[in-house]
Amino acid sequence: MAAYNLALSLSSLVLFVVLSVVIANVYAEYGFEGVWNDPHWTLPGTPVSYCCYAFYVSKYVELLDTAFLLLKKKKPRFVQKWHHISVLFLFWSYMQARMLNHWVLVWANCFAHVFVYGYFFAATVGIEVPFKHAITFIQIGQFVLDMGYSMPFPYMKMNGWTPGEWGPWILGQFIGLTFIILFTRVLIGNMGKGEGKGKDKGKDKGGKGSSDSAGAPPKRRSARLAGKNKVD
């Protein structure tokens, strides 16, 4: 698991850097319009297409996240299953429509996954990460950026300024909105748990809360549980 998470974090970093360099070169040749709405459909003929395809393939690799959980006999949460499955369909639709101005989504996702899988790697090898909540903020910020970037598409499409298609754009807006809602709920839930732990620690320091919920001291509870778990 550690090697898997480290490999995904580093590969995301490499793709992020490569795509940044490629887009900078395209921008130098075609300007802002060329990398944003791609009016002359030049992006498919640039290395951007290879970067976007490599990213799409990586989404299949990330399905191993769920496979590993199942092997550990853990039930994946809905947000995880929806995230992995919907992203596959979304970026497949972008590739089919040759809408390579979705490179911003690829770029932002690679940036976020450097930290996401970096955190998973650290957790696997027992390294404490103090900025866990910040990672979820980065993910939510990524989704907001994605939706904001593609919001002008209808106006550009109706004026003939972009060769994109309606289907992938509508699907992307729907999926992006669900991601913002689901990941915000995860963030709120995690922050709530953190506050609960902080209160428990405060009670322990004050000499309170040292007994369990039944009011028995820890040693008595341990003995009681040992008796219940004893095999005759």
Coordinates of C-alpha atoms in Angstrom, one line a residue, residues 212 214 216-217 219-229:
D212 CA -16.0 4.4 30.4
A214 CA -20.9 2.7 31.9
A216 CA -16.6 1.7 35.4
P217 CA -12.9 2.4 35.6
K219 CA -9.2 -1.7 34.5
R220 CA -12.6 -3.1 35.6
R221 CA -14.0 -2.7 32.1
S222 CA -11.0 -4.6 30.6
A223 CA -11.5 -7.4 33.1
R224 CA -15.2 -7.5 32.4
L225 CA -14.6 -7.7 28.6
A226 CA -11.9 -10.3 29.1
G227 CA -14.4 -12.4 30.9
K228 CA -17.0 -12.1 28.2
N229 CA -14.5 -12.9 25.5

